[in-house]
């Protein structure tokens, strides 16, 4: 069993009968959804809210009952991966392009668990490029602004070298920052830019981080 599978299966243990569960996106969340599919087959009654088309298709194939985010008052628990987690448990997400839907689902949740391998645990955020989801109209204006601020922007492309388009129909500019000294200040600035739909700084959001090491799983209770 690989590390991602270990943490995915560990996180699935937090899902209880009758819960509405936010289902994350990415290579680690994949194993969570697989584990929940197995438990549903064995009789667990839950409802899932997915964060991407990819996760929706996986959950449907496993016969996990799904509901639209519009149709729930709240989500009991969301479990998702993270691209970086700092020592004070702030995160960067969006490497898989699902940051907008992931943040919408997380914000509607009573509790949030992140599942990561230990390579994602860092002292300071920023080595992983920060995704910024933007509207396509006039996107080069934002690109030039980021260039002028020395944020080292790069327009995300797909495997065919075409502009990557999110499930929400937007583009992503990845900012290659190296280190983010004040994530809250940067998040506030990005939130105020016209044309920015969302960014990958997930701050003061997680309750528990489940970290996979080579031979063991570590559970960090944050808040």
Short mmCIF file of N, CA and C in Angstrom, two decimals, residues 5-143:
data_model
loop_
_atom_site.label_atom_id
_atom_site.label_comp_id
_atom_site.label_asym_id
_atom_site.label_seq_id
_atom_site.Cartn_x
_atom_site.Cartn_y
_atom_site.Cartn_z
N UNK A 5 -2.49 6.04 -0.46
CA UNK A 5 -3.58 5.12 -0.13
C UNK A 5 -3.75 5.00 1.38
N UNK A 6 -2.63 4.97 2.12
CA UNK A 6 -2.70 4.89 3.59
C UNK A 6 -3.49 6.05 4.18
N UNK A 7 -3.18 7.28 3.74
CA UNK A 7 -3.87 8.44 4.33
C UNK A 7 -5.31 8.53 3.83
N UNK A 8 -5.54 8.13 2.59
CA UNK A 8 -6.91 8.14 2.07
C UNK A 8 -7.81 7.20 2.85
N UNK A 9 -7.30 6.01 3.13
CA UNK A 9 -8.10 5.03 3.88
C UNK A 9 -8.25 5.42 5.35
N UNK A 10 -7.22 6.04 5.92
CA UNK A 10 -7.32 6.54 7.30
C UNK A 10 -8.41 7.62 7.39
N UNK A 11 -8.41 8.53 6.43
CA UNK A 11 -9.39 9.62 6.45
C UNK A 11 -10.81 9.09 6.30
N UNK A 12 -10.97 8.02 5.54
CA UNK A 12 -12.30 7.45 5.34
C UNK A 12 -12.92 6.99 6.66
N UNK A 13 -12.07 6.68 7.65
CA UNK A 13 -12.57 6.25 8.96
C UNK A 13 -13.32 7.36 9.69
N UNK A 14 -13.08 8.61 9.31
CA UNK A 14 -13.74 9.75 9.96
C UNK A 14 -15.17 9.95 9.44
N UNK A 15 -15.51 9.26 8.38
CA UNK A 15 -16.84 9.40 7.79
C UNK A 15 -17.80 8.44 8.49
N UNK A 16 -18.89 8.99 9.02
CA UNK A 16 -19.83 8.21 9.81
C UNK A 16 -21.19 8.14 9.10
N UNK A 17 -21.99 7.20 9.56
CA UNK A 17 -23.32 6.96 9.01
C UNK A 17 -24.14 8.26 8.96
N UNK A 18 -24.76 8.51 7.81
CA UNK A 18 -25.66 9.65 7.66
C UNK A 18 -25.00 10.97 7.32
N UNK A 19 -23.69 11.00 7.22
CA UNK A 19 -22.98 12.26 6.95
C UNK A 19 -23.17 12.72 5.50
N UNK A 20 -23.13 14.05 5.34
CA UNK A 20 -22.92 14.66 4.03
C UNK A 20 -21.44 15.01 3.95
N UNK A 21 -20.77 14.48 2.94
CA UNK A 21 -19.30 14.53 2.89
C UNK A 21 -18.82 15.23 1.61
N UNK A 22 -17.96 16.23 1.77
CA UNK A 22 -17.31 16.85 0.63
C UNK A 22 -16.17 15.97 0.17
N UNK A 23 -16.17 15.64 -1.12
CA UNK A 23 -15.18 14.73 -1.69
C UNK A 23 -14.19 15.53 -2.53
N UNK A 24 -12.93 15.51 -2.09
CA UNK A 24 -11.91 16.31 -2.73
C UNK A 24 -11.47 15.77 -4.08
N UNK A 25 -10.49 16.47 -4.66
CA UNK A 25 -9.98 16.15 -5.98
C UNK A 25 -8.48 15.94 -5.91
N UNK A 26 -7.97 15.00 -6.70
CA UNK A 26 -6.53 14.81 -6.76
C UNK A 26 -6.11 13.38 -6.51
N UNK A 27 -4.81 13.14 -6.58
CA UNK A 27 -4.30 11.77 -6.53
C UNK A 27 -4.45 11.14 -5.15
N UNK A 28 -4.45 11.94 -4.08
CA UNK A 28 -4.64 11.38 -2.74
C UNK A 28 -6.13 11.22 -2.44
N UNK A 29 -6.93 12.23 -2.82
CA UNK A 29 -8.38 12.14 -2.62
C UNK A 29 -8.97 10.96 -3.39
N UNK A 30 -8.33 10.57 -4.47
CA UNK A 30 -8.79 9.40 -5.24
C UNK A 30 -8.93 8.18 -4.34
N UNK A 31 -7.93 7.96 -3.49
CA UNK A 31 -7.95 6.78 -2.61
C UNK A 31 -9.01 6.91 -1.52
N UNK A 32 -9.27 8.13 -1.07
CA UNK A 32 -10.36 8.35 -0.12
C UNK A 32 -11.68 7.93 -0.74
N UNK A 33 -11.94 8.38 -1.97
CA UNK A 33 -13.21 8.07 -2.64
C UNK A 33 -13.33 6.57 -2.87
N UNK A 34 -12.23 5.92 -3.25
CA UNK A 34 -12.24 4.47 -3.43
C UNK A 34 -12.62 3.76 -2.12
N UNK A 35 -12.02 4.22 -1.01
CA UNK A 35 -12.30 3.61 0.30
C UNK A 35 -13.76 3.82 0.70
N UNK A 36 -14.30 5.01 0.42
CA UNK A 36 -15.70 5.27 0.76
C UNK A 36 -16.63 4.45 -0.12
N UNK A 37 -16.25 4.27 -1.38
CA UNK A 37 -17.05 3.44 -2.27
C UNK A 37 -17.17 2.02 -1.74
N UNK A 38 -16.08 1.52 -1.20
CA UNK A 38 -16.09 0.17 -0.63
C UNK A 38 -17.01 0.11 0.59
N UNK A 39 -16.96 1.16 1.44
CA UNK A 39 -17.81 1.17 2.63
C UNK A 39 -19.28 1.32 2.26
N UNK A 40 -19.57 2.11 1.23
CA UNK A 40 -20.95 2.26 0.76
C UNK A 40 -21.48 0.92 0.26
N UNK A 41 -20.66 0.20 -0.45
CA UNK A 41 -21.03 -1.13 -0.95
C UNK A 41 -21.36 -2.07 0.20
N UNK A 42 -20.66 -1.85 1.35
CA UNK A 42 -20.88 -2.69 2.53
C UNK A 42 -22.05 -2.20 3.39
N UNK A 43 -22.68 -1.07 2.98
CA UNK A 43 -23.89 -0.63 3.67
C UNK A 43 -23.85 0.76 4.29
N UNK A 44 -22.72 1.44 4.25
CA UNK A 44 -22.64 2.80 4.80
C UNK A 44 -23.56 3.74 4.02
N UNK A 45 -24.37 4.51 4.75
CA UNK A 45 -25.26 5.48 4.12
C UNK A 45 -24.66 6.88 4.28
N UNK A 46 -24.21 7.46 3.17
CA UNK A 46 -23.69 8.83 3.16
C UNK A 46 -24.17 9.52 1.90
N UNK A 47 -23.99 10.83 1.88
CA UNK A 47 -24.23 11.61 0.67
C UNK A 47 -22.98 12.40 0.36
N UNK A 48 -22.53 12.38 -0.88
CA UNK A 48 -21.32 13.08 -1.26
C UNK A 48 -21.61 14.38 -2.01
N UNK A 49 -20.73 15.35 -1.81
CA UNK A 49 -20.73 16.58 -2.60
C UNK A 49 -19.35 16.67 -3.25
N UNK A 50 -19.29 16.62 -4.57
CA UNK A 50 -17.99 16.53 -5.24
C UNK A 50 -17.44 17.91 -5.59
N UNK A 51 -16.12 17.96 -5.76
CA UNK A 51 -15.42 19.22 -6.02
C UNK A 51 -14.91 19.33 -7.46
N UNK A 52 -15.21 18.34 -8.28
CA UNK A 52 -14.76 18.38 -9.68
C UNK A 52 -15.53 17.35 -10.49
N UNK A 53 -15.49 17.51 -11.79
CA UNK A 53 -16.09 16.53 -12.70
C UNK A 53 -15.41 15.18 -12.53
N UNK A 54 -14.08 15.22 -12.37
CA UNK A 54 -13.30 13.99 -12.23
C UNK A 54 -13.77 13.17 -11.02
N UNK A 55 -13.91 13.84 -9.86
CA UNK A 55 -14.35 13.15 -8.65
C UNK A 55 -15.80 12.69 -8.78
N UNK A 56 -16.63 13.50 -9.43
CA UNK A 56 -18.05 13.13 -9.64
C UNK A 56 -18.14 11.82 -10.42
N UNK A 57 -17.35 11.72 -11.48
CA UNK A 57 -17.39 10.50 -12.30
C UNK A 57 -16.91 9.28 -11.52
N UNK A 58 -15.87 9.48 -10.70
CA UNK A 58 -15.35 8.38 -9.88
C UNK A 58 -16.40 7.93 -8.86
N UNK A 59 -17.01 8.90 -8.17
CA UNK A 59 -18.00 8.57 -7.14
C UNK A 59 -19.23 7.89 -7.74
N UNK A 60 -19.67 8.37 -8.90
CA UNK A 60 -20.83 7.75 -9.55
C UNK A 60 -20.54 6.30 -9.93
N UNK A 61 -19.32 6.05 -10.39
CA UNK A 61 -18.94 4.69 -10.77
C UNK A 61 -18.94 3.75 -9.57
N UNK A 62 -18.74 4.32 -8.37
CA UNK A 62 -18.71 3.53 -7.14
C UNK A 62 -20.07 3.52 -6.43
N UNK A 63 -21.07 4.11 -7.08
CA UNK A 63 -22.44 4.16 -6.53
C UNK A 63 -22.54 4.92 -5.21
N UNK A 64 -21.69 5.94 -5.04
CA UNK A 64 -21.82 6.83 -3.89
C UNK A 64 -22.91 7.85 -4.20
N UNK A 65 -23.97 7.94 -3.39
CA UNK A 65 -25.04 8.91 -3.66
C UNK A 65 -24.49 10.33 -3.60
N UNK A 66 -24.85 11.14 -4.59
CA UNK A 66 -24.32 12.51 -4.68
C UNK A 66 -25.45 13.52 -4.67
N UNK A 67 -25.11 14.72 -4.19
CA UNK A 67 -26.05 15.83 -4.20
C UNK A 67 -25.29 17.09 -4.60
N UNK A 68 -26.00 18.01 -5.23
CA UNK A 68 -25.39 19.27 -5.65
C UNK A 68 -25.18 20.18 -4.43
N UNK A 69 -24.13 20.99 -4.49
CA UNK A 69 -23.85 21.91 -3.38
C UNK A 69 -25.03 22.83 -3.11
N UNK A 70 -25.77 23.20 -4.14
CA UNK A 70 -26.94 24.06 -3.97
C UNK A 70 -28.01 23.43 -3.09
N UNK A 71 -28.01 22.12 -3.01
CA UNK A 71 -29.12 21.40 -2.37
C UNK A 71 -28.81 20.92 -0.95
N UNK A 72 -27.71 21.38 -0.38
CA UNK A 72 -27.41 21.04 1.02
C UNK A 72 -27.35 22.31 1.85
N UNK A 73 -27.81 22.22 3.11
CA UNK A 73 -27.70 23.37 4.01
C UNK A 73 -26.27 23.49 4.53
N UNK A 74 -25.66 22.33 4.80
CA UNK A 74 -24.27 22.31 5.24
C UNK A 74 -23.68 20.94 4.93
N UNK A 75 -22.36 20.90 4.98
CA UNK A 75 -21.62 19.66 4.78
C UNK A 75 -20.99 19.30 6.12
N UNK A 76 -21.14 18.07 6.55
CA UNK A 76 -20.59 17.67 7.86
C UNK A 76 -19.06 17.67 7.85
N UNK A 77 -18.49 17.15 6.78
CA UNK A 77 -17.04 16.96 6.72
C UNK A 77 -16.58 16.97 5.27
N UNK A 78 -15.52 17.73 4.99
CA UNK A 78 -14.89 17.66 3.68
C UNK A 78 -13.47 17.12 3.84
N UNK A 79 -13.11 16.18 2.97
CA UNK A 79 -11.77 15.60 2.99
C UNK A 79 -11.14 15.84 1.63
N UNK A 80 -9.96 16.44 1.64
CA UNK A 80 -9.33 16.83 0.38
C UNK A 80 -7.82 16.79 0.54
N UNK A 81 -7.11 16.76 -0.56
CA UNK A 81 -5.66 16.85 -0.53
C UNK A 81 -5.20 18.29 -0.40
N UNK A 82 -3.90 18.50 -0.38
CA UNK A 82 -3.33 19.85 -0.38
C UNK A 82 -1.96 19.78 -1.04
N UNK A 83 -1.61 20.82 -1.77
CA UNK A 83 -0.31 20.83 -2.47
C UNK A 83 0.83 21.26 -1.55
N UNK A 84 0.51 22.10 -0.57
CA UNK A 84 1.47 22.47 0.48
C UNK A 84 0.71 22.73 1.76
N UNK A 85 1.33 22.37 2.89
CA UNK A 85 0.79 22.72 4.21
C UNK A 85 1.94 23.27 5.03
N UNK A 86 1.81 24.51 5.49
CA UNK A 86 2.89 25.14 6.25
C UNK A 86 2.88 24.67 7.69
N UNK A 87 3.93 25.03 8.44
CA UNK A 87 4.03 24.56 9.82
C UNK A 87 2.93 25.14 10.71
N UNK A 88 2.30 26.24 10.29
CA UNK A 88 1.15 26.75 11.05
C UNK A 88 -0.17 26.40 10.35
N UNK A 89 -0.11 25.37 9.50
CA UNK A 89 -1.29 24.71 8.93
C UNK A 89 -2.12 25.59 8.00
N UNK A 90 -1.45 26.46 7.27
CA UNK A 90 -2.08 27.13 6.14
C UNK A 90 -1.76 26.31 4.89
N UNK A 91 -2.55 26.50 3.82
CA UNK A 91 -2.36 25.62 2.68
C UNK A 91 -2.39 26.32 1.33
N UNK A 92 -1.75 25.68 0.36
CA UNK A 92 -1.93 26.01 -1.06
C UNK A 92 -2.59 24.80 -1.72
N UNK A 93 -3.68 25.08 -2.45
CA UNK A 93 -4.37 24.05 -3.20
C UNK A 93 -4.64 24.56 -4.60
N UNK A 94 -4.97 23.63 -5.49
CA UNK A 94 -5.33 24.02 -6.84
C UNK A 94 -4.40 23.50 -7.91
N UNK A 95 -3.45 22.66 -7.52
CA UNK A 95 -2.56 22.06 -8.52
C UNK A 95 -3.33 21.25 -9.55
N UNK A 96 -4.46 20.68 -9.12
CA UNK A 96 -5.31 19.91 -10.02
C UNK A 96 -6.36 20.74 -10.73
N UNK A 97 -6.39 22.05 -10.44
CA UNK A 97 -7.28 22.96 -11.14
C UNK A 97 -8.67 23.10 -10.56
N UNK A 98 -8.93 22.51 -9.39
CA UNK A 98 -10.29 22.50 -8.84
C UNK A 98 -10.46 23.47 -7.67
N UNK A 99 -9.57 24.47 -7.55
CA UNK A 99 -9.53 25.30 -6.34
C UNK A 99 -10.84 26.02 -6.03
N UNK A 100 -11.53 26.53 -7.06
CA UNK A 100 -12.77 27.27 -6.81
C UNK A 100 -13.83 26.37 -6.19
N UNK A 101 -14.08 25.22 -6.81
CA UNK A 101 -15.10 24.31 -6.28
C UNK A 101 -14.65 23.74 -4.93
N UNK A 102 -13.35 23.48 -4.78
CA UNK A 102 -12.84 22.96 -3.50
C UNK A 102 -13.06 23.96 -2.37
N UNK A 103 -12.85 25.24 -2.66
CA UNK A 103 -13.02 26.24 -1.60
C UNK A 103 -14.50 26.47 -1.29
N UNK A 104 -15.34 26.44 -2.30
CA UNK A 104 -16.78 26.57 -2.06
C UNK A 104 -17.30 25.45 -1.17
N UNK A 105 -16.86 24.23 -1.44
CA UNK A 105 -17.29 23.08 -0.64
C UNK A 105 -16.71 23.16 0.78
N UNK A 106 -15.43 23.52 0.88
CA UNK A 106 -14.79 23.63 2.20
C UNK A 106 -15.48 24.70 3.06
N UNK A 107 -15.83 25.83 2.44
CA UNK A 107 -16.46 26.91 3.20
C UNK A 107 -17.85 26.53 3.72
N UNK A 108 -18.47 25.55 3.08
CA UNK A 108 -19.81 25.10 3.51
C UNK A 108 -19.74 23.97 4.52
N UNK A 109 -18.53 23.63 4.97
CA UNK A 109 -18.33 22.43 5.79
C UNK A 109 -18.11 22.76 7.27
N UNK A 110 -18.67 21.90 8.13
CA UNK A 110 -18.42 22.04 9.56
C UNK A 110 -16.96 21.74 9.90
N UNK A 111 -16.40 20.73 9.23
CA UNK A 111 -15.00 20.35 9.49
C UNK A 111 -14.31 20.03 8.17
N UNK A 112 -13.00 20.30 8.14
CA UNK A 112 -12.19 20.03 6.96
C UNK A 112 -10.96 19.21 7.36
N UNK A 113 -10.74 18.12 6.64
CA UNK A 113 -9.54 17.30 6.83
C UNK A 113 -8.72 17.37 5.54
N UNK A 114 -7.41 17.60 5.67
CA UNK A 114 -6.51 17.51 4.53
C UNK A 114 -5.71 16.22 4.65
N UNK A 115 -5.54 15.55 3.53
CA UNK A 115 -4.76 14.31 3.51
C UNK A 115 -3.57 14.51 2.58
N UNK A 116 -2.37 14.32 3.12
CA UNK A 116 -1.14 14.61 2.36
C UNK A 116 -0.07 13.57 2.70
N UNK A 117 0.91 13.46 1.80
CA UNK A 117 2.13 12.74 2.18
C UNK A 117 3.11 13.76 2.74
N UNK A 118 4.14 13.28 3.44
CA UNK A 118 4.99 14.19 4.20
C UNK A 118 5.80 15.16 3.32
N UNK A 119 5.88 14.90 2.02
CA UNK A 119 6.58 15.83 1.13
C UNK A 119 5.83 17.15 0.99
N UNK A 120 4.53 17.16 1.33
CA UNK A 120 3.72 18.38 1.20
C UNK A 120 3.84 19.29 2.43
N UNK A 121 4.47 18.78 3.50
CA UNK A 121 4.61 19.58 4.72
C UNK A 121 5.84 20.47 4.60
N UNK A 122 5.64 21.79 4.70
CA UNK A 122 6.73 22.75 4.49
C UNK A 122 6.75 23.76 5.64
N UNK A 123 7.86 24.43 5.77
CA UNK A 123 7.97 25.48 6.80
C UNK A 123 7.14 26.70 6.39
N UNK A 124 7.35 27.16 5.15
CA UNK A 124 6.68 28.35 4.62
C UNK A 124 6.08 28.04 3.26
N UNK A 125 4.88 28.55 3.00
CA UNK A 125 4.24 28.34 1.71
C UNK A 125 4.99 29.07 0.59
N UNK A 126 4.86 28.56 -0.63
CA UNK A 126 5.32 29.32 -1.79
C UNK A 126 6.21 28.60 -2.77
N UNK A 127 6.85 27.52 -2.35
CA UNK A 127 7.66 26.76 -3.32
C UNK A 127 6.76 26.16 -4.39
N UNK A 128 5.56 25.73 -3.98
CA UNK A 128 4.57 25.27 -4.96
C UNK A 128 3.92 26.50 -5.59
N UNK A 129 3.83 26.54 -6.92
CA UNK A 129 3.23 27.72 -7.57
C UNK A 129 1.79 27.95 -7.11
N UNK A 130 1.47 29.22 -6.84
CA UNK A 130 0.15 29.58 -6.33
C UNK A 130 -0.84 29.74 -7.49
N UNK A 131 -1.87 28.89 -7.56
CA UNK A 131 -2.86 29.03 -8.63
C UNK A 131 -3.80 30.21 -8.37
N UNK A 132 -4.05 30.98 -9.41
CA UNK A 132 -5.03 32.07 -9.35
C UNK A 132 -6.01 31.85 -10.50
N UNK A 133 -7.27 31.58 -10.16
CA UNK A 133 -8.29 31.33 -11.17
C UNK A 133 -8.89 32.66 -11.60
N UNK A 134 -8.92 32.89 -12.91
CA UNK A 134 -9.33 34.20 -13.43
C UNK A 134 -10.34 34.03 -14.56
N UNK A 135 -11.11 35.09 -14.83
CA UNK A 135 -12.00 35.06 -15.99
C UNK A 135 -11.14 35.16 -17.25
N UNK A 136 -11.63 34.59 -18.33
CA UNK A 136 -10.85 34.57 -19.57
C UNK A 136 -10.83 35.94 -20.25
N UNK A 137 -11.88 36.73 -20.06
CA UNK A 137 -11.98 38.03 -20.72
C UNK A 137 -10.85 38.95 -20.25
N UNK A 138 -10.02 39.38 -21.17
CA UNK A 138 -8.96 40.33 -20.83
C UNK A 138 -7.91 39.78 -19.88
N UNK A 139 -7.71 38.47 -19.91
CA UNK A 139 -6.83 37.85 -18.91
C UNK A 139 -5.40 38.37 -18.96
N UNK A 140 -4.99 38.87 -20.13
CA UNK A 140 -3.61 39.36 -20.25
C UNK A 140 -3.38 40.62 -19.41
N UNK A 141 -4.45 41.33 -19.07
CA UNK A 141 -4.30 42.51 -18.21
C UNK A 141 -3.84 42.08 -16.81
N UNK A 142 -4.47 41.03 -16.28
CA UNK A 142 -4.04 40.51 -14.97
C UNK A 142 -2.64 39.92 -15.07
N UNK A 143 -2.36 39.23 -16.17
CA UNK A 143 -1.04 38.65 -16.35
C UNK A 143 0.03 39.74 -16.29
#
